[in-house]
mmCIF file of C-alpha atoms in Angstrom:
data_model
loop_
_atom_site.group_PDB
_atom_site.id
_atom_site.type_symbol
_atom_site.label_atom_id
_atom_site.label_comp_id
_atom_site.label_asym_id
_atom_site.label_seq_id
_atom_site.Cartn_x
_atom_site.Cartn_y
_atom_site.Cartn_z
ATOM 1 C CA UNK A 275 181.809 21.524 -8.093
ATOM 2 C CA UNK A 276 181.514 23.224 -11.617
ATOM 3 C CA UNK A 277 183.814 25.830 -12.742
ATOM 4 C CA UNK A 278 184.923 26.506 -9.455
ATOM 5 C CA UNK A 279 186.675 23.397 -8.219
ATOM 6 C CA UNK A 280 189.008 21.523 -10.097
ATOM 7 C CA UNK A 281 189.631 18.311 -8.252
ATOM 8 C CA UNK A 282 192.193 16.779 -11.049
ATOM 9 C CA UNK A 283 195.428 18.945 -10.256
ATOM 10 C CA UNK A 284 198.252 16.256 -11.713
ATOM 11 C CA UNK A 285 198.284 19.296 -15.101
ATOM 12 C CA UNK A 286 199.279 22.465 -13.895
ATOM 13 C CA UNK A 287 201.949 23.299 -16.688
ATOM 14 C CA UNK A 288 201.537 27.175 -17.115
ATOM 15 C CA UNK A 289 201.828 27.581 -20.743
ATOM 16 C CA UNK A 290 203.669 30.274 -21.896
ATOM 17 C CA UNK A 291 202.651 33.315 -23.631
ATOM 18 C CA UNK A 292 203.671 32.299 -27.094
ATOM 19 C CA UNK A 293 202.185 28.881 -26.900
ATOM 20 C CA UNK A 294 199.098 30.860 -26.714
ATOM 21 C CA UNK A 295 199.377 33.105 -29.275
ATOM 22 C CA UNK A 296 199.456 30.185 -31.888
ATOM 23 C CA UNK A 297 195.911 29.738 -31.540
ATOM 24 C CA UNK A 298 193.523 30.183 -34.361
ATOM 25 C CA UNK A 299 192.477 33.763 -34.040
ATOM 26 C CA UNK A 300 190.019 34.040 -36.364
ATOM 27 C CA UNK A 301 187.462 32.386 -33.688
ATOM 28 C CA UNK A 302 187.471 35.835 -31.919
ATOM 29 C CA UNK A 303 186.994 37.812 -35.244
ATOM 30 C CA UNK A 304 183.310 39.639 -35.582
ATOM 31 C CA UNK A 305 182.410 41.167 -38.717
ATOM 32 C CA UNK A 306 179.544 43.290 -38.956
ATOM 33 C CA UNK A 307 177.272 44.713 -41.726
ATOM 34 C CA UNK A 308 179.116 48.079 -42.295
ATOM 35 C CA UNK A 309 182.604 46.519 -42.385
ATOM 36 C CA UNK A 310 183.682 47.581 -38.974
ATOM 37 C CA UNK A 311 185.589 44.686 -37.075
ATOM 38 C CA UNK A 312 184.970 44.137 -33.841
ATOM 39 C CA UNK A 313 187.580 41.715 -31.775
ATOM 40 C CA UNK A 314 186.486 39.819 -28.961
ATOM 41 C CA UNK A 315 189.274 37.820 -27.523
ATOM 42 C CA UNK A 316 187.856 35.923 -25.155
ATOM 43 C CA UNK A 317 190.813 34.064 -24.083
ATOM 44 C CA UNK A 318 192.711 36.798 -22.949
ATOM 45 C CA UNK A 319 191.721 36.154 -19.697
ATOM 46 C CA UNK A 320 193.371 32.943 -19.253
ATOM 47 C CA UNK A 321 196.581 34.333 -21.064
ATOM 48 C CA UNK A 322 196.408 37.036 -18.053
ATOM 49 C CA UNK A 323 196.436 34.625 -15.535
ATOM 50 C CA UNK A 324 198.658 32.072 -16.818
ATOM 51 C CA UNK A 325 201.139 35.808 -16.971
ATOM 52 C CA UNK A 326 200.677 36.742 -14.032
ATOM 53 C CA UNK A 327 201.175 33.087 -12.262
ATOM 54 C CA UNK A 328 204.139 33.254 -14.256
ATOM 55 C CA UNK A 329 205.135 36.372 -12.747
ATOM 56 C CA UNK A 330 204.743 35.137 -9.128
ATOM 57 C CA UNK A 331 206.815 32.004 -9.942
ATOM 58 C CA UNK A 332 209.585 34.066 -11.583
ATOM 59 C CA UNK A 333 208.818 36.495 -8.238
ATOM 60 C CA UNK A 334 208.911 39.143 -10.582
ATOM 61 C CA UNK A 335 207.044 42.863 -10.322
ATOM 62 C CA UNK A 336 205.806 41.705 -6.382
ATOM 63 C CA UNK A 337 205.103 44.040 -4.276
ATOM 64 C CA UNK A 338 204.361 42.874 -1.191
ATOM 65 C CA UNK A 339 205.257 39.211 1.065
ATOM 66 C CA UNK A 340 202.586 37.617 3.030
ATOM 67 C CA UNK A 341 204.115 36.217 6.150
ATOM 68 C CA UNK A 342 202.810 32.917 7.498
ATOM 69 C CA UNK A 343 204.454 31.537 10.273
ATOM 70 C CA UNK A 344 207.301 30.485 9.329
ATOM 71 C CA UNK A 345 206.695 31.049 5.322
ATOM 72 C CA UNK A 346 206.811 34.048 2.708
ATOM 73 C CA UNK A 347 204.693 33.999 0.139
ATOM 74 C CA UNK A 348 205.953 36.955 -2.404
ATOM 75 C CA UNK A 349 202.286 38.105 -4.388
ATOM 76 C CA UNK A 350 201.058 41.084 -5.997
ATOM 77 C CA UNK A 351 198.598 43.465 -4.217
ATOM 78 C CA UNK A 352 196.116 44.520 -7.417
ATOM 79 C CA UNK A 353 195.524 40.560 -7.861
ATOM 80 C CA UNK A 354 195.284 39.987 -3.896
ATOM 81 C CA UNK A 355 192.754 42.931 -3.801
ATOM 82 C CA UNK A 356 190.993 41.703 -7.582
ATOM 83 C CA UNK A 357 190.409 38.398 -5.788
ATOM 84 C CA UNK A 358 189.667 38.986 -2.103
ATOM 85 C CA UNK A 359 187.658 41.539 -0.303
ATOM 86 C CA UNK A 360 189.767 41.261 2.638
ATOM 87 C CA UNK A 361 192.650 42.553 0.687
ATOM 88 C CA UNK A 362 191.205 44.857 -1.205
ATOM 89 C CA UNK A 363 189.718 46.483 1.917
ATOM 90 C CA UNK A 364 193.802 46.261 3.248
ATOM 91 C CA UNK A 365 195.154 47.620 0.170
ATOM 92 C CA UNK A 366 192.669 50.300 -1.417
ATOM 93 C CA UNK A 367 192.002 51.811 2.331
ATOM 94 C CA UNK A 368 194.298 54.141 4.271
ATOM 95 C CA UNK A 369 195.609 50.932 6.204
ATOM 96 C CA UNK A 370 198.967 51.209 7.545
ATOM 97 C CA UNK A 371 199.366 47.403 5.577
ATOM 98 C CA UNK A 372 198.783 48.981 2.203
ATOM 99 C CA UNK A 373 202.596 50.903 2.739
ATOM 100 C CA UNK A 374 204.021 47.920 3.744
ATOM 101 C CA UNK A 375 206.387 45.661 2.394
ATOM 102 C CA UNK A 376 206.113 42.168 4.388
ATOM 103 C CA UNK A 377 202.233 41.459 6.157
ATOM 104 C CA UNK A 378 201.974 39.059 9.073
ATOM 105 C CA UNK A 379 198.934 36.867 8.348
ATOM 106 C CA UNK A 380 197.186 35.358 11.340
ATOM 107 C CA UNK A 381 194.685 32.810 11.924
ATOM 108 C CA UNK A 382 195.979 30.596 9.159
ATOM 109 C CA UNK A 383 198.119 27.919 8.280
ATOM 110 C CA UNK A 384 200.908 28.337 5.763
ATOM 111 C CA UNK A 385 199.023 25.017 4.288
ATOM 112 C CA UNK A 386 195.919 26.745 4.193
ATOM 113 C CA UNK A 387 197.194 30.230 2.584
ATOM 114 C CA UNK A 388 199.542 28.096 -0.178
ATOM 115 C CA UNK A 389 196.190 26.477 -1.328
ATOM 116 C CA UNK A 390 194.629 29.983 -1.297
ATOM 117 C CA UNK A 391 197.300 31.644 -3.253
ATOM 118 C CA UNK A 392 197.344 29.123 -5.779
ATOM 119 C CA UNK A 393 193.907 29.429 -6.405
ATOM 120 C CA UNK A 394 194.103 32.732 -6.864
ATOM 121 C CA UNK A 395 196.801 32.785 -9.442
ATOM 122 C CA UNK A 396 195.524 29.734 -11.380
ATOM 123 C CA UNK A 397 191.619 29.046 -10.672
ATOM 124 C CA UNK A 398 192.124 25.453 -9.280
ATOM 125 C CA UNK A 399 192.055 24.448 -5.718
ATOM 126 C CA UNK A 400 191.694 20.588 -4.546
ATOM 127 C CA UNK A 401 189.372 19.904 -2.078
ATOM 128 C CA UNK A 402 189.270 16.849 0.228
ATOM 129 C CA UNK A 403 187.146 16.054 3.164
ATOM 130 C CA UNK A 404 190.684 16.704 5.334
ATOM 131 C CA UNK A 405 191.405 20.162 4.430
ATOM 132 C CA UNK A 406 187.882 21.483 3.552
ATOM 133 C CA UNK A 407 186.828 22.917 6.814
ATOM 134 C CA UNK A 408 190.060 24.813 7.539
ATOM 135 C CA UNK A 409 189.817 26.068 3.622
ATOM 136 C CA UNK A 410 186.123 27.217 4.170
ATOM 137 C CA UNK A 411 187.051 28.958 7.141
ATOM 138 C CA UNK A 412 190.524 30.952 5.492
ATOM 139 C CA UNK A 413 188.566 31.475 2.380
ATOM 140 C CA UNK A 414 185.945 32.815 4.949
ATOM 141 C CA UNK A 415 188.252 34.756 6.731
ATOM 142 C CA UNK A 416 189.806 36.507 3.180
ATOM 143 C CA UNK A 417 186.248 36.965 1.620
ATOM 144 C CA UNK A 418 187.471 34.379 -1.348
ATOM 145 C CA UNK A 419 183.445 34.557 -2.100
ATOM 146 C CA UNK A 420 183.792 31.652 -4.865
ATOM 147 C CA UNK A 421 185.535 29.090 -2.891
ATOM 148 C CA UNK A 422 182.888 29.521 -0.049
ATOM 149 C CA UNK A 423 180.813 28.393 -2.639
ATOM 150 C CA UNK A 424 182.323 25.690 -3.745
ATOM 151 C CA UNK A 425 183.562 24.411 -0.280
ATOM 152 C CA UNK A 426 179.587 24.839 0.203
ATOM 153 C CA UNK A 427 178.723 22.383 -2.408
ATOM 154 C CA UNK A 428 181.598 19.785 -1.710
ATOM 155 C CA UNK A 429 180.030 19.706 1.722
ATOM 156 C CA UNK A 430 176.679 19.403 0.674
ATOM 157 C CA UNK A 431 177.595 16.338 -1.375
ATOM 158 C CA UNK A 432 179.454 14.876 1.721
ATOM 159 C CA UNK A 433 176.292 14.941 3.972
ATOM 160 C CA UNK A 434 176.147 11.354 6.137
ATOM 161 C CA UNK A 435 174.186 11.006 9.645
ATOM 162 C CA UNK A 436 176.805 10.944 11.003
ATOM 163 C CA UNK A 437 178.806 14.195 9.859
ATOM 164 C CA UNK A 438 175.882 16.473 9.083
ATOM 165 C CA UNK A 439 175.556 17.932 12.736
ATOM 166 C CA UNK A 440 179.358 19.274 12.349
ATOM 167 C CA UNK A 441 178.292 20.925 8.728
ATOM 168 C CA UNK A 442 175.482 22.242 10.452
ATOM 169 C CA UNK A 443 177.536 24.066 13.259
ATOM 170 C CA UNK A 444 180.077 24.581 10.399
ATOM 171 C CA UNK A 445 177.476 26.297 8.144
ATOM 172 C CA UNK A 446 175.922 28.209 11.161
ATOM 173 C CA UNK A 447 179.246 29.928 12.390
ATOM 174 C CA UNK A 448 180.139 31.208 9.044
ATOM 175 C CA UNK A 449 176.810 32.239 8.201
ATOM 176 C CA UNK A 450 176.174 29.928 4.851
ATOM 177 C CA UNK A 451 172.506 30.240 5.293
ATOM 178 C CA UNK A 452 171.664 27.959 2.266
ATOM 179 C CA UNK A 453 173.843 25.089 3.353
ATOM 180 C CA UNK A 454 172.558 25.319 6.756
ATOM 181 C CA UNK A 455 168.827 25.032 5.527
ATOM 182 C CA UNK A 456 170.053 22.171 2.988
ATOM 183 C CA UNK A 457 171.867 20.439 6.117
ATOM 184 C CA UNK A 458 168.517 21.241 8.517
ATOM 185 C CA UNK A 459 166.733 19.889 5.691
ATOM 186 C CA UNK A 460 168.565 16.583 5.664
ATOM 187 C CA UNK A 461 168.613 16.293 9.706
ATOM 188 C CA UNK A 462 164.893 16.172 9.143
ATOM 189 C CA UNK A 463 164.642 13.648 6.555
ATOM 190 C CA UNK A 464 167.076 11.224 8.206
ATOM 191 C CA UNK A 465 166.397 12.041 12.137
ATOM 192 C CA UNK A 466 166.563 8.223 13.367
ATOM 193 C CA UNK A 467 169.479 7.714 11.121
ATOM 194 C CA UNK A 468 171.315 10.813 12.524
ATOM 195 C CA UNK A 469 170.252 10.410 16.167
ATOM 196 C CA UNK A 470 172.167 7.255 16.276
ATOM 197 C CA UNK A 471 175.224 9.590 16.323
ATOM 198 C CA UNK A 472 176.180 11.328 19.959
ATOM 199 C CA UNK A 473 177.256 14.507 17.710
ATOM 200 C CA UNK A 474 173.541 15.728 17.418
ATOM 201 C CA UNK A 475 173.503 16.332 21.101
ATOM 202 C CA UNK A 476 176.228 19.750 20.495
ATOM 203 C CA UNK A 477 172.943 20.802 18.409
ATOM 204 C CA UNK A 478 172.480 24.524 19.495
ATOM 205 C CA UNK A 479 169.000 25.068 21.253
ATOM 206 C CA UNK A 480 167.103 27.277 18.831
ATOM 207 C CA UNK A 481 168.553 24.681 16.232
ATOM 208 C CA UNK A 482 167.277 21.718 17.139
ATOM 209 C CA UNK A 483 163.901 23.063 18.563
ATOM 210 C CA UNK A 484 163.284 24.129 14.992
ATOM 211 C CA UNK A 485 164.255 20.657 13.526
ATOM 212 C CA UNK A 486 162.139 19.330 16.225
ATOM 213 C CA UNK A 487 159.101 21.140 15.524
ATOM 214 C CA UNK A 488 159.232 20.813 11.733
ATOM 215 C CA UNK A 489 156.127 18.826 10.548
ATOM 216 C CA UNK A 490 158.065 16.960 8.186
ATOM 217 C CA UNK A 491 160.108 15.325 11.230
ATOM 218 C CA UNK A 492 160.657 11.745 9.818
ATOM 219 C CA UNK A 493 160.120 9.846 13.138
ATOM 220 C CA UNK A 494 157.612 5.959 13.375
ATOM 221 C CA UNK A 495 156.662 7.757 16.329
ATOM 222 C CA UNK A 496 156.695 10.672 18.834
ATOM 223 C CA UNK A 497 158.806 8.859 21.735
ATOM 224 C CA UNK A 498 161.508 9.348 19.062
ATOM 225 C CA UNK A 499 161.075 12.566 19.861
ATOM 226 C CA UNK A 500 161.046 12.949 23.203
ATOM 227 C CA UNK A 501 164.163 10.995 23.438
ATOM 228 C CA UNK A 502 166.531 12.636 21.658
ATOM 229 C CA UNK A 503 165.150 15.962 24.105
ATOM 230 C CA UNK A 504 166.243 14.301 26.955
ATOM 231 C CA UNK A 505 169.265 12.834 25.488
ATOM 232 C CA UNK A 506 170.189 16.438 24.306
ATOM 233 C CA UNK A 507 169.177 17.661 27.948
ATOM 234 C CA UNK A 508 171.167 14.861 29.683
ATOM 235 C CA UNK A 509 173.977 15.893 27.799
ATOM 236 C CA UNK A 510 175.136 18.911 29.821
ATOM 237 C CA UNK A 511 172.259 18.714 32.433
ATOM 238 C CA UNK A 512 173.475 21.764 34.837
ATOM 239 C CA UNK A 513 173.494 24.298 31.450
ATOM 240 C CA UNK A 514 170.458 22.644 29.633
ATOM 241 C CA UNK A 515 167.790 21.732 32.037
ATOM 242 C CA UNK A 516 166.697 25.197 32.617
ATOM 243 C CA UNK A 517 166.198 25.105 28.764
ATOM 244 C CA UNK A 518 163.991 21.649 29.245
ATOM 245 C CA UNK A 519 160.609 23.756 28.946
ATOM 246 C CA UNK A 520 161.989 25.322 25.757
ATOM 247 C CA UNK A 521 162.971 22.328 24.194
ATOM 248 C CA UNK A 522 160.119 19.991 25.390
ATOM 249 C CA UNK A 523 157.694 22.546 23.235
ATOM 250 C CA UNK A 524 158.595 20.899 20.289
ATOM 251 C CA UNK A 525 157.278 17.519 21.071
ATOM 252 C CA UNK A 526 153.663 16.401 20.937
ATOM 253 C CA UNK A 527 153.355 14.916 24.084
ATOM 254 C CA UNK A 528 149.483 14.422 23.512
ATOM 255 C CA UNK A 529 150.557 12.056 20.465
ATOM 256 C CA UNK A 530 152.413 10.012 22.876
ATOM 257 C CA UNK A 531 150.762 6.615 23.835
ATOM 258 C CA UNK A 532 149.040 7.004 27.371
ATOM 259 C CA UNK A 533 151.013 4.271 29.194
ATOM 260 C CA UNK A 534 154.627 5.532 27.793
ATOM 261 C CA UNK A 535 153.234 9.310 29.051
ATOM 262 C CA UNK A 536 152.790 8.006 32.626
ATOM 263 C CA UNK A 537 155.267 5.724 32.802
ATOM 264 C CA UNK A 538 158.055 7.093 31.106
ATOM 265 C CA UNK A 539 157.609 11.216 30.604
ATOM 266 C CA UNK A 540 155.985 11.768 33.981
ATOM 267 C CA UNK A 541 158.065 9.745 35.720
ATOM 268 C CA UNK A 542 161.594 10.748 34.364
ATOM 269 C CA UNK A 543 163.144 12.870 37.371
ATOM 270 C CA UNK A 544 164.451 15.629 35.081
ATOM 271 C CA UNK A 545 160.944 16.362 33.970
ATOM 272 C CA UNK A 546 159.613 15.937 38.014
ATOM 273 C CA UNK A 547 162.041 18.825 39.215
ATOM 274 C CA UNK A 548 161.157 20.592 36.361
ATOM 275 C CA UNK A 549 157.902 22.486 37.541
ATOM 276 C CA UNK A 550 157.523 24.919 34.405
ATOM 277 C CA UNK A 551 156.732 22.246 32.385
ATOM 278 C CA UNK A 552 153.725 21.011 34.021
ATOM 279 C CA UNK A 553 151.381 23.066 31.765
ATOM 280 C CA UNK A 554 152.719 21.365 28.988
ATOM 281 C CA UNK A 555 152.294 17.804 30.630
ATOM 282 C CA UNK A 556 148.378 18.717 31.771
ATOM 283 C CA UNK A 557 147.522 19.670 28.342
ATOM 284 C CA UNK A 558 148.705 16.080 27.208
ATOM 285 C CA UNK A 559 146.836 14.673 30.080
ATOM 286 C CA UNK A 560 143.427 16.527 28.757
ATOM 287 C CA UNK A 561 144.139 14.712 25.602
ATOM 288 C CA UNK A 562 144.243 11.568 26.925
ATOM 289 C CA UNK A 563 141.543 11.790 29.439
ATOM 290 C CA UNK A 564 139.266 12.271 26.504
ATOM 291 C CA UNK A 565 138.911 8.962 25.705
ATOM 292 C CA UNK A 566 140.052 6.605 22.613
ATOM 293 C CA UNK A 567 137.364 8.386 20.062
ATOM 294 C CA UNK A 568 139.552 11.145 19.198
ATOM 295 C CA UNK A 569 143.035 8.400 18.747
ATOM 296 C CA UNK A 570 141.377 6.657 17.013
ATOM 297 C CA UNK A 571 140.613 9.510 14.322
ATOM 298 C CA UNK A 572 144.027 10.197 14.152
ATOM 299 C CA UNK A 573 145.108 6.940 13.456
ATOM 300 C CA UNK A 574 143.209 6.328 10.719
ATOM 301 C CA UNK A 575 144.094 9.957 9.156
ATOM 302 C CA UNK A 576 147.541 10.208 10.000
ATOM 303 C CA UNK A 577 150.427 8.466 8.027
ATOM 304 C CA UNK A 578 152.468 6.669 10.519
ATOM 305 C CA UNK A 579 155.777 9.144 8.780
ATOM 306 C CA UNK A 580 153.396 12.164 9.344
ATOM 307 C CA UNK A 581 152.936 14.148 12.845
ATOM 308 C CA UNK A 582 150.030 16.090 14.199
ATOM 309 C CA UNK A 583 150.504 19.463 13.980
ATOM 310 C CA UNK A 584 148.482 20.953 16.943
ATOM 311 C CA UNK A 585 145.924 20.026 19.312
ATOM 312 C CA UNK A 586 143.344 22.297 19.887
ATOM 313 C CA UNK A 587 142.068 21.538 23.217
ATOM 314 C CA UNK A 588 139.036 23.153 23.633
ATOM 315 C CA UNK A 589 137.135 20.656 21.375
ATOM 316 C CA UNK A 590 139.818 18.001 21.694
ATOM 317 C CA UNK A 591 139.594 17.620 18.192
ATOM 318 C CA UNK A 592 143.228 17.185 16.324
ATOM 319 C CA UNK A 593 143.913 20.003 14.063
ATOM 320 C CA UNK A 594 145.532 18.163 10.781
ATOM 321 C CA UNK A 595 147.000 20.273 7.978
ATOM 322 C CA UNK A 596 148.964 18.291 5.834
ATOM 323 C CA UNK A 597 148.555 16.985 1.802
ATOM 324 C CA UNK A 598 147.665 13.377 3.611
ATOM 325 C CA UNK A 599 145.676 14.684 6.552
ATOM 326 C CA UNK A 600 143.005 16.432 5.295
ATOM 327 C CA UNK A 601 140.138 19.014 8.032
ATOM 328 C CA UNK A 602 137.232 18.164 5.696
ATOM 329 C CA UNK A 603 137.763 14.329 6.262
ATOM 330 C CA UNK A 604 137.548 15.014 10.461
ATOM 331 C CA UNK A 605 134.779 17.340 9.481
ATOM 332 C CA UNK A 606 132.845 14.307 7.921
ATOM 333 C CA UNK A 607 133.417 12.054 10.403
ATOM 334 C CA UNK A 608 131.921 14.305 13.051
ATOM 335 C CA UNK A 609 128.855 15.314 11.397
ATOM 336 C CA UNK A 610 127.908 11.762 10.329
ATOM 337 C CA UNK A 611 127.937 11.199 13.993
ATOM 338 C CA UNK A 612 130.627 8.703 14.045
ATOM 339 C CA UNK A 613 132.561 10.072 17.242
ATOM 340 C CA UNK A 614 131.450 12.358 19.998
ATOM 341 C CA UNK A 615 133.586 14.825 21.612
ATOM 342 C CA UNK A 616 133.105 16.455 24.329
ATOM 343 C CA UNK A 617 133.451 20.167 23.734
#
């Protein structure tokens, strides 16, 4: 986690002041070409801190208690507001908090806000895969910008099938838009691994019609696919089958193999009591009604770990973009002669 998470907490000793004034100085000593001296202590900072942690210990020059259920945390406003947004929006504002003496803290555990004052007052937080969702969301809530972060990375590093759908709704809510792309990402990459897992059916709609239409969908083959739709759908039937036509978009029902479409798609009774998405089911039936010429194309193009990604069917002819399926090679075939399709 860098600089930002220190996972080792058994050394805490706050040295004090003197201790740190025994340091060579003369490593913060500049001297430049006209004699002038210029002094860059760049461990002041750290003498600062280890102060004013000192200070709240001692509960000395506090001026104001954080309430916590049952707990008082005594602090001192200009480092609450130097470290927090929330605070500083409480404290430098004409807030009726910034007058008073003791502030009742909601939405938190005393847990929680101990782990958030202490990293405030010494830099060091520990992070574990039991308390890092409620610290995401209390550093969330108090604008702590740098532990988002690092609860961010700890959480990228803990991605597993079977936890990565909770990240993703975790990421989503508090609006972590480049964990949520790194978790979408990974959903992707491991779909039959993470599909295993009942947790991907609380996917949101929009979310998992994305994932589903993403041509890098790692899937042996497209009744993967239509699966995990129905699964979703089946999941919470009464709310989700009006979103069936949505959702069923995002597979490629023409790549499906004929006798699974008939036998399996067509004949699932969610999809026959589902009349808007009968469009969607003729267009596959177009594909397959034109014969084995145009498969059989596709077959030999297509990477069994890549998906077609359209279908114009006009010409019938599959339109492949991808590095390993390549226009100009479908091009060649068809002028050579080697297939004809009906257009």
């Amino acid at each position: 986690m860098g600089d930002m998470v220190k996972k080792d907490l058994e050394d805490q000793t706050v040295l004090p002041l003197e201790n740190e004034c025994t340091r060579d100085m003369a490593e913060f000593v500049e001297v430049s070409l006209n004699e002038r001296v210029k002094f860059n202590d760049t461990g002041l900072s750290m003498v600062l801190q280890n102060g004013l942690e000192n200070l709240r210990l001692e509960n000395s020059l506090t001026d104001v208690t954080l309430c916590v259920g049952s707990m008082h945390f005594s602090c001192h406003r200009v480092v609450l507001a130097a470290a927090s947004n929330y605070f500083r929006a409480m404290f430098c504002n004409d807030l009726k908090e910034k007058y008073e003496e003791k502030i009742v803290i909601k939405g938190v555990d005393a847990e929680i806000m101990q782990i958030l004052l202490d990293y405030t007052y010494t830099s060091k937080v520990l992070i574990t895969k039991e308390n890092v969702q409620k610290v995401l969301e209390a550093a969330s809530l108090f604008q702590f910008l740098r532990m988002i972060e690092a609860c961010s990375r700890f959480l990228k590093e803990a991605l597993h099938p079977e936890n990565c759908v909770g990240i993703l709704r975790l990421a989503d809510t508090h609006s972590l838009d480049t964990l949520k792309q790194q978790v979408e990402n990974y959903i992707v990459q491991n779909f039959t691994q993470v599909v295993n897992y009942d947790e991907v059916c609380e996917l949101p709609a929009d979310i998992l019609n994305s994932m589903l239409k993403s041509d890098d969908l790692c899937v042996t083959e497209e009744a993967q696919v239509f699966q995990i739709v129905m699964k979703w759908v089946r999941y919470k039937t009464e709310d989700r089958l009006p979103l069936l036509p949505y959702i069923l978009e995002s597979v490629r029902l023409p790549l499906l193999d004929p006798w699974y479409f008939v036998n399996t798609v067509e004949a699932d009774p969610l999809i026959r009591q589902c009349p808007d998405v009968f469009p969607l089911l003729q267009e596959a039936r177009m594909y397959h009604l034109s014969g084995n010429e145009v498969r059989e194309i596709v077959s030999k193009l297509t990477p069994p770990s890549h998906r077609v990604l359209s279908l114009d069917l006009r010409t019938k002819c599959p339109l492949l973009v991808s590095t390993n399926m390549r226009i100009h090679e479908l091009n060649i075939y068809l002028k050579v002669g080697k297939v004809i399709v009906g257009c």
